[in-house]
Amino acid sequence: MPHADASLVPSTIITKSRFWDHVHSQLEPLLEGQRHWVTNLANACSLIYNSLLAFPAYFGSNDRAVNWCGFYILPSLFPLPRLTTPTSSQPNVSRDKGSLLLGPFCGKPACQLISLQADKAPGVCADAFIHGKTILVRDVNSYPGHIACDGFTNSEIVCPLIYQGQGSGEPLVVGVLDLDCLALSGFDEDDQAGLEKIAELIVRSCDW
Ligand code: SME
């Protein structure tokens, strides 16, 4: 099967819970045999985003309502070789541990860094990351500190990516999965349950 066909959604699927089971079952083989998080997160957000767009039952006639799906990741997970030595005029912002860094995504351009400073109202992604819990926002305009990467977004859901580690180590939140919607109340508890299972699958399919 061509990889792109993984995001097709059979017309027999009409409930959200069956939709998320379907996306989960399509994601498993896409992640198989690959442990690099860049590759797996790129395919995961493409699969989720395109499957949502292929599932018109979701938002009635407004089948393009989901306008962004992607990841923000702890910068220390970017072990890229440094080609130049940073100077004082080249601040090392991309490795700032006080922020989350934009990772693979589908949708329009978005903010690169999200501050994790607890003394500010840090936004939905930072709150989900700091508390290690999914945040379901039915109206972003009433969420304190919401960061509007796209002024047309009205609702949002953010799930933490929780790495359970090996042995008795503390679980570590390595990033978040973020989805935005043009509609108010675009996401509900069925989406939360489905996305949390998908977030677990993604985390255990990568080497961190
Ligand atoms: N709204 C998010 C920022 C990321 S964008 O939605 C892509 C937040 O408040 O953290």
PDB file of C-alpha atoms and ligand atoms in Angstrom:
ATOM      1  CA  MET A   1       0.000   0.000   0.000  1.00  0.00           C
ATOM      2  CA  PRO A   2       1.395   3.473  -0.821  1.00  0.00           C
ATOM      3  CA  HIS A   3       2.230   5.325   2.415  1.00  0.00           C
ATOM      4  CA  ALA A   4      -0.194   8.157   1.575  1.00  0.00           C
ATOM      5  CA  ASP A   5      -3.133   5.731   1.607  1.00  0.00           C
ATOM      6  CA  ALA A   6      -2.682   5.331   5.376  1.00  0.00           C
ATOM      7  CA  SER A   7      -4.630   8.585   5.769  1.00  0.00           C
ATOM      8  CA  LEU A   8      -7.715   7.363   3.885  1.00  0.00           C
ATOM      9  CA  VAL A   9     -10.767   6.942   6.113  1.00  0.00           C
ATOM     10  CA  PRO A  10     -13.384   4.317   5.139  1.00  0.00           C
ATOM     11  CA  SER A  11     -16.888   5.775   4.807  1.00  0.00           C
ATOM     12  CA  THR A  12     -18.177   3.123   7.244  1.00  0.00           C
ATOM     13  CA  ILE A  13     -16.393   4.953  10.071  1.00  0.00           C
ATOM     14  CA  ILE A  14     -18.773   7.520  11.519  1.00  0.00           C
ATOM     15  CA  THR A  15     -17.951   7.827  15.228  1.00  0.00           C
ATOM     16  CA  LYS A  16     -14.968   9.590  16.725  1.00  0.00           C
ATOM     17  CA  SER A  17     -13.920   6.621  18.832  1.00  0.00           C
ATOM     18  CA  ARG A  18     -13.847   4.316  15.789  1.00  0.00           C
ATOM     19  CA  PHE A  19     -12.038   7.055  13.854  1.00  0.00           C
ATOM     20  CA  TRP A  20      -9.256   7.254  16.449  1.00  0.00           C
ATOM     21  CA  ASP A  21      -8.975   3.442  16.621  1.00  0.00           C
ATOM     22  CA  HIS A  22      -8.566   3.498  12.840  1.00  0.00           C
ATOM     23  CA  VAL A  23      -5.860   6.213  12.949  1.00  0.00           C
ATOM     24  CA  HIS A  24      -4.044   4.279  15.684  1.00  0.00           C
ATOM     25  CA  SER A  25      -4.095   1.097  13.596  1.00  0.00           C
ATOM     26  CA  GLN A  26      -2.769   3.001  10.554  1.00  0.00           C
ATOM     27  CA  LEU A  27      -0.002   4.629  12.592  1.00  0.00           C
ATOM     28  CA  GLU A  28       1.439   1.388  14.010  1.00  0.00           C
ATOM     29  CA  PRO A  29       2.791   0.083  10.666  1.00  0.00           C
ATOM     30  CA  LEU A  30       3.941   3.594   9.654  1.00  0.00           C
ATOM     31  CA  LEU A  31       6.211   3.744  12.717  1.00  0.00           C
ATOM     32  CA  GLU A  32       7.424   0.157  12.466  1.00  0.00           C
ATOM     33  CA  GLY A  33      11.142  -0.319  11.801  1.00  0.00           C
ATOM     34  CA  GLN A  34      12.004   3.334  12.495  1.00  0.00           C
ATOM     35  CA  ARG A  35      13.013   4.764  15.889  1.00  0.00           C
ATOM     36  CA  HIS A  36      14.108   8.311  14.977  1.00  0.00           C
ATOM     37  CA  TRP A  37      11.702  10.792  16.526  1.00  0.00           C
ATOM     38  CA  VAL A  38      11.965  13.345  13.663  1.00  0.00           C
ATOM     39  CA  THR A  39      10.822  10.779  11.105  1.00  0.00           C
ATOM     40  CA  ASN A  40       8.121   9.297  13.324  1.00  0.00           C
ATOM     41  CA  LEU A  41       6.718  12.634  14.486  1.00  0.00           C
ATOM     42  CA  ALA A  42       6.642  13.881  10.884  1.00  0.00           C
ATOM     43  CA  ASN A  43       4.622  10.880   9.702  1.00  0.00           C
ATOM     44  CA  ALA A  44       2.409  10.926  12.808  1.00  0.00           C
ATOM     45  CA  CYS A  45       1.287  14.548  12.390  1.00  0.00           C
ATOM     46  CA  SER A  46       0.743  14.072   8.658  1.00  0.00           C
ATOM     47  CA  LEU A  47      -1.375  10.971   9.299  1.00  0.00           C
ATOM     48  CA  ILE A  48      -3.495  12.637  12.015  1.00  0.00           C
ATOM     49  CA  TYR A  49      -3.997  15.873  10.066  1.00  0.00           C
ATOM     50  CA  ASN A  50      -4.843  14.251   6.742  1.00  0.00           C
ATOM     51  CA  SER A  51      -7.070  11.608   8.343  1.00  0.00           C
ATOM     52  CA  LEU A  52      -9.050  14.377  10.073  1.00  0.00           C
ATOM     53  CA  LEU A  53      -9.445  16.194   6.759  1.00  0.00           C
ATOM     54  CA  ALA A  54     -10.638  12.917   5.182  1.00  0.00           C
ATOM     55  CA  PHE A  55     -13.304  12.387   7.850  1.00  0.00           C
ATOM     56  CA  PRO A  56     -16.193  14.734   6.966  1.00  0.00           C
ATOM     57  CA  ALA A  57     -18.417  13.309   9.726  1.00  0.00           C
ATOM     58  CA  TYR A  58     -16.168  15.203  12.105  1.00  0.00           C
ATOM     59  CA  PHE A  59     -17.290  18.770  11.544  1.00  0.00           C
ATOM     60  CA  GLY A  60     -20.294  18.340   9.279  1.00  0.00           C
ATOM     61  CA  SER A  61     -19.825  20.312   6.079  1.00  0.00           C
ATOM     62  CA  ASN A  62     -16.771  22.188   7.439  1.00  0.00           C
ATOM     63  CA  ASP A  63     -14.345  19.383   6.662  1.00  0.00           C
ATOM     64  CA  ARG A  64     -11.259  21.595   6.788  1.00  0.00           C
ATOM     65  CA  ALA A  65     -11.892  22.771  10.333  1.00  0.00           C
ATOM     66  CA  VAL A  66      -8.714  21.266  11.802  1.00  0.00           C
ATOM     67  CA  ASN A  67      -6.104  23.824  10.777  1.00  0.00           C
ATOM     68  CA  TRP A  68      -2.946  22.666  12.567  1.00  0.00           C
ATOM     69  CA  CYS A  69      -1.460  19.468  13.969  1.00  0.00           C
ATOM     70  CA  GLY A  70       2.076  19.213  15.236  1.00  0.00           C
ATOM     71  CA  PHE A  71       4.615  18.866  17.990  1.00  0.00           C
ATOM     72  CA  TYR A  72       6.605  21.033  20.360  1.00  0.00           C
ATOM     73  CA  ILE A  73       9.646  19.272  21.782  1.00  0.00           C
ATOM     74  CA  LEU A  74      12.257  19.803  24.497  1.00  0.00           C
ATOM     75  CA  PRO A  75      15.253  21.406  22.723  1.00  0.00           C
ATOM     76  CA  SER A  76      17.712  19.034  24.401  1.00  0.00           C
ATOM     77  CA  LEU A  77      16.272  16.312  22.142  1.00  0.00           C
ATOM     78  CA  PHE A  78      17.847  18.013  19.118  1.00  0.00           C
ATOM     79  CA  PRO A  79      21.366  16.550  19.164  1.00  0.00           C
ATOM     80  CA  LEU A  80      22.403  18.255  15.944  1.00  0.00           C
ATOM     81  CA  PRO A  81      26.112  18.829  15.278  1.00  0.00           C
ATOM     82  CA  ARG A  82      27.097  22.476  15.703  1.00  0.00           C
ATOM     83  CA  LEU A  83      28.745  23.820  12.562  1.00  0.00           C
ATOM     84  CA  THR A  84      29.705  27.214  13.983  1.00  0.00           C
ATOM     85  CA  THR A  85      30.674  28.305  17.480  1.00  0.00           C
ATOM     86  CA  PRO A  86      27.986  30.598  18.893  1.00  0.00           C
ATOM     87  CA  THR A  87      29.231  34.072  19.850  1.00  0.00           C
ATOM     88  CA  SER A  88      27.587  36.558  22.161  1.00  0.00           C
ATOM     89  CA  SER A  89      25.854  38.077  19.128  1.00  0.00           C
ATOM     90  CA  GLN A  90      24.484  34.610  18.213  1.00  0.00           C
ATOM     91  CA  PRO A  91      22.479  33.607  21.273  1.00  0.00           C
ATOM     92  CA  ASN A  92      21.954  29.888  21.604  1.00  0.00           C
ATOM     93  CA  VAL A  93      18.167  30.208  21.514  1.00  0.00           C
ATOM     94  CA  SER A  94      17.449  26.870  19.850  1.00  0.00           C
ATOM     95  CA  ARG A  95      18.825  24.998  22.878  1.00  0.00           C
ATOM     96  CA  ASP A  96      17.109  27.165  25.483  1.00  0.00           C
ATOM     97  CA  LYS A  97      15.889  24.656  28.084  1.00  0.00           C
ATOM     98  CA  GLY A  98      13.312  27.154  29.308  1.00  0.00           C
ATOM     99  CA  SER A  99      11.300  26.717  26.132  1.00  0.00           C
ATOM    100  CA  LEU A 100       9.693  24.156  23.868  1.00  0.00           C
ATOM    101  CA  LEU A 101      10.854  24.179  20.260  1.00  0.00           C
ATOM    102  CA  LEU A 102       8.609  23.737  17.217  1.00  0.00           C
ATOM    103  CA  GLY A 103       8.898  20.201  15.803  1.00  0.00           C
ATOM    104  CA  PRO A 104       7.291  18.443  12.822  1.00  0.00           C
ATOM    105  CA  PHE A 105       3.829  19.801  11.968  1.00  0.00           C
ATOM    106  CA  CYS A 106       1.149  20.142   9.263  1.00  0.00           C
ATOM    107  CA  GLY A 107      -0.567  23.462   8.725  1.00  0.00           C
ATOM    108  CA  LYS A 108       0.490  27.086   8.485  1.00  0.00           C
ATOM    109  CA  PRO A 109       3.746  28.423  10.004  1.00  0.00           C
ATOM    110  CA  ALA A 110       3.685  28.611  13.810  1.00  0.00           C
ATOM    111  CA  CYS A 111       5.701  30.124  16.655  1.00  0.00           C
ATOM    112  CA  GLN A 112       9.140  28.553  16.993  1.00  0.00           C
ATOM    113  CA  LEU A 113       9.582  28.714  20.757  1.00  0.00           C
ATOM    114  CA  ILE A 114       7.109  28.397  23.619  1.00  0.00           C
ATOM    115  CA  SER A 115       8.321  29.652  26.993  1.00  0.00           C
ATOM    116  CA  LEU A 116       8.054  27.305  29.974  1.00  0.00           C
ATOM    117  CA  GLN A 117       8.475  30.117  32.515  1.00  0.00           C
ATOM    118  CA  ALA A 118       5.999  29.326  35.279  1.00  0.00           C
ATOM    119  CA  ASP A 119       5.771  32.962  36.415  1.00  0.00           C
ATOM    120  CA  LYS A 120       3.941  33.989  33.208  1.00  0.00           C
ATOM    121  CA  ALA A 121       0.647  32.603  31.865  1.00  0.00           C
ATOM    122  CA  PRO A 122       2.555  30.331  29.512  1.00  0.00           C
ATOM    123  CA  GLY A 123      -0.128  29.092  27.070  1.00  0.00           C
ATOM    124  CA  VAL A 124      -1.820  25.786  26.368  1.00  0.00           C
ATOM    125  CA  CYS A 125       1.237  23.819  25.180  1.00  0.00           C
ATOM    126  CA  ALA A 126       3.407  24.887  28.113  1.00  0.00           C
ATOM    127  CA  ASP A 127       0.623  24.145  30.614  1.00  0.00           C
ATOM    128  CA  ALA A 128       0.122  20.625  29.174  1.00  0.00           C
ATOM    129  CA  PHE A 129       3.894  20.079  29.246  1.00  0.00           C
ATOM    130  CA  ILE A 130       4.435  21.422  32.787  1.00  0.00           C
ATOM    131  CA  HIS A 131       1.500  19.514  34.315  1.00  0.00           C
ATOM    132  CA  GLY A 132       1.913  16.358  32.159  1.00  0.00           C
ATOM    133  CA  LYS A 133      -1.834  16.378  31.400  1.00  0.00           C
ATOM    134  CA  THR A 134      -4.005  16.819  28.330  1.00  0.00           C
ATOM    135  CA  ILE A 135      -5.659  20.227  28.045  1.00  0.00           C
ATOM    136  CA  LEU A 136      -8.908  20.525  26.098  1.00  0.00           C
ATOM    137  CA  VAL A 137      -9.726  24.150  25.242  1.00  0.00           C
ATOM    138  CA  ARG A 138     -13.239  24.680  23.877  1.00  0.00           C
ATOM    139  CA  ASP A 139     -12.695  28.429  23.332  1.00  0.00           C
ATOM    140  CA  VAL A 140      -9.114  29.645  23.060  1.00  0.00           C
ATOM    141  CA  ASN A 141     -10.219  33.249  23.563  1.00  0.00           C
ATOM    142  CA  SER A 142     -11.109  32.495  27.172  1.00  0.00           C
ATOM    143  CA  TYR A 143      -7.875  30.583  27.979  1.00  0.00           C
ATOM    144  CA  PRO A 144      -5.421  32.752  29.969  1.00  0.00           C
ATOM    145  CA  GLY A 145      -2.114  33.054  28.129  1.00  0.00           C
ATOM    146  CA  HIS A 146      -3.272  31.257  24.972  1.00  0.00           C
ATOM    147  CA  ILE A 147      -0.714  31.878  22.216  1.00  0.00           C
ATOM    148  CA  ALA A 148      -2.488  32.650  18.955  1.00  0.00           C
ATOM    149  CA  CYS A 149      -0.276  31.333  16.155  1.00  0.00           C
ATOM    150  CA  ASP A 150      -3.295  31.655  13.840  1.00  0.00           C
ATOM    151  CA  GLY A 151      -5.974  34.229  14.653  1.00  0.00           C
ATOM    152  CA  PHE A 152      -8.625  32.007  13.041  1.00  0.00           C
ATOM    153  CA  THR A 153      -8.158  29.166  15.559  1.00  0.00           C
ATOM    154  CA  ASN A 154     -11.038  28.872  18.043  1.00  0.00           C
ATOM    155  CA  SER A 155     -10.403  25.611  19.923  1.00  0.00           C
ATOM    156  CA  GLU A 156      -7.429  23.420  20.703  1.00  0.00           C
ATOM    157  CA  ILE A 157      -6.285  20.199  22.352  1.00  0.00           C
ATOM    158  CA  VAL A 158      -2.763  19.527  23.625  1.00  0.00           C
ATOM    159  CA  CYS A 159      -1.532  16.095  24.851  1.00  0.00           C
ATOM    160  CA  PRO A 160       1.791  15.622  26.615  1.00  0.00           C
ATOM    161  CA  LEU A 161       4.255  13.069  25.244  1.00  0.00           C
ATOM    162  CA  ILE A 162       5.197  11.116  28.352  1.00  0.00           C
ATOM    163  CA  TYR A 163       8.254   8.884  28.155  1.00  0.00           C
ATOM    164  CA  GLN A 164       7.981   6.224  30.842  1.00  0.00           C
ATOM    165  CA  GLY A 165      11.718   5.530  30.751  1.00  0.00           C
ATOM    166  CA  GLN A 166      13.246   2.212  31.601  1.00  0.00           C
ATOM    167  CA  GLY A 167      13.236   0.557  34.995  1.00  0.00           C
ATOM    168  CA  SER A 168      12.139   2.664  37.926  1.00  0.00           C
ATOM    169  CA  GLY A 169      13.077   6.075  36.433  1.00  0.00           C
ATOM    170  CA  GLU A 170      10.635   8.970  36.745  1.00  0.00           C
ATOM    171  CA  PRO A 171       8.410   9.514  33.691  1.00  0.00           C
ATOM    172  CA  LEU A 172       9.700  12.389  31.575  1.00  0.00           C
ATOM    173  CA  VAL A 173       7.564  14.707  29.436  1.00  0.00           C
ATOM    174  CA  VAL A 174       9.524  15.065  26.184  1.00  0.00           C
ATOM    175  CA  GLY A 175       7.121  17.347  24.317  1.00  0.00           C
ATOM    176  CA  VAL A 176       3.484  17.857  23.344  1.00  0.00           C
ATOM    177  CA  LEU A 177       1.124  17.004  20.504  1.00  0.00           C
ATOM    178  CA  ASP A 178      -1.020  20.045  19.617  1.00  0.00           C
ATOM    179  CA  LEU A 179      -4.143  20.233  17.411  1.00  0.00           C
ATOM    180  CA  ASP A 180      -5.993  23.436  16.500  1.00  0.00           C
ATOM    181  CA  CYS A 181      -9.489  23.857  15.095  1.00  0.00           C
ATOM    182  CA  LEU A 182     -11.317  26.721  13.380  1.00  0.00           C
ATOM    183  CA  ALA A 183     -14.580  25.735  15.118  1.00  0.00           C
ATOM    184  CA  LEU A 184     -15.486  26.406  18.741  1.00  0.00           C
ATOM    185  CA  SER A 185     -15.558  23.172  20.809  1.00  0.00           C
ATOM    186  CA  GLY A 186     -13.852  21.344  17.965  1.00  0.00           C
ATOM    187  CA  PHE A 187     -12.513  18.615  20.254  1.00  0.00           C
ATOM    188  CA  ASP A 188     -14.105  16.588  23.042  1.00  0.00           C
ATOM    189  CA  GLU A 189     -13.352  13.735  25.441  1.00  0.00           C
ATOM    190  CA  ASP A 190     -13.426  11.140  22.611  1.00  0.00           C
ATOM    191  CA  ASP A 191     -10.640  13.059  20.878  1.00  0.00           C
ATOM    192  CA  GLN A 192      -8.754  13.255  24.151  1.00  0.00           C
ATOM    193  CA  ALA A 193      -8.968   9.467  24.678  1.00  0.00           C
ATOM    194  CA  GLY A 194      -7.941   8.756  21.066  1.00  0.00           C
ATOM    195  CA  LEU A 195      -5.066  11.237  21.028  1.00  0.00           C
ATOM    196  CA  GLU A 196      -3.694  10.085  24.381  1.00  0.00           C
ATOM    197  CA  LYS A 197      -3.464   6.502  23.047  1.00  0.00           C
ATOM    198  CA  ILE A 198      -1.752   7.817  19.917  1.00  0.00           C
ATOM    199  CA  ALA A 199       0.666   9.925  21.990  1.00  0.00           C
ATOM    200  CA  GLU A 200       1.609   6.795  23.975  1.00  0.00           C
ATOM    201  CA  LEU A 201       2.221   4.840  20.767  1.00  0.00           C
ATOM    202  CA  ILE A 202       4.402   7.632  19.360  1.00  0.00           C
ATOM    203  CA  VAL A 203       6.515   7.884  22.509  1.00  0.00           C
ATOM    204  CA  ARG A 204       7.173   4.152  22.783  1.00  0.00           C
ATOM    205  CA  SER A 205       8.024   3.961  19.067  1.00  0.00           C
ATOM    206  CA  CYS A 206      10.956   6.400  19.299  1.00  0.00           C
ATOM    207  CA  ASP A 207      14.378   6.504  20.940  1.00  0.00           C
ATOM    208  CA  TRP A 208      14.574   9.681  23.030  1.00  0.00           C
TER     209      TRP A 208
HETATM  210  N1  SME B   1      -1.836  27.844  20.950  1.00  0.00           N
HETATM  211  C1  SME B   1      -0.613  27.266  21.470  1.00  0.00           C
HETATM  212  C2  SME B   1       0.572  27.695  20.649  1.00  0.00           C
HETATM  213  C3  SME B   1       0.932  26.783  19.520  1.00  0.00           C
HETATM  214  S1  SME B   1      -0.020  26.942  18.192  1.00  0.00           S
HETATM  215  O1  SME B   1      -1.409  26.763  18.482  1.00  0.00           O
HETATM  216  C4  SME B   1       0.466  26.059  16.908  1.00  0.00           C
HETATM  217  C5  SME B   1      -0.426  27.639  22.931  1.00  0.00           C
HETATM  218  O2  SME B   1      -1.198  28.439  23.485  1.00  0.00           O
HETATM  219  O3  SME B   1       0.514  27.144  23.553  1.00  0.00           O
END
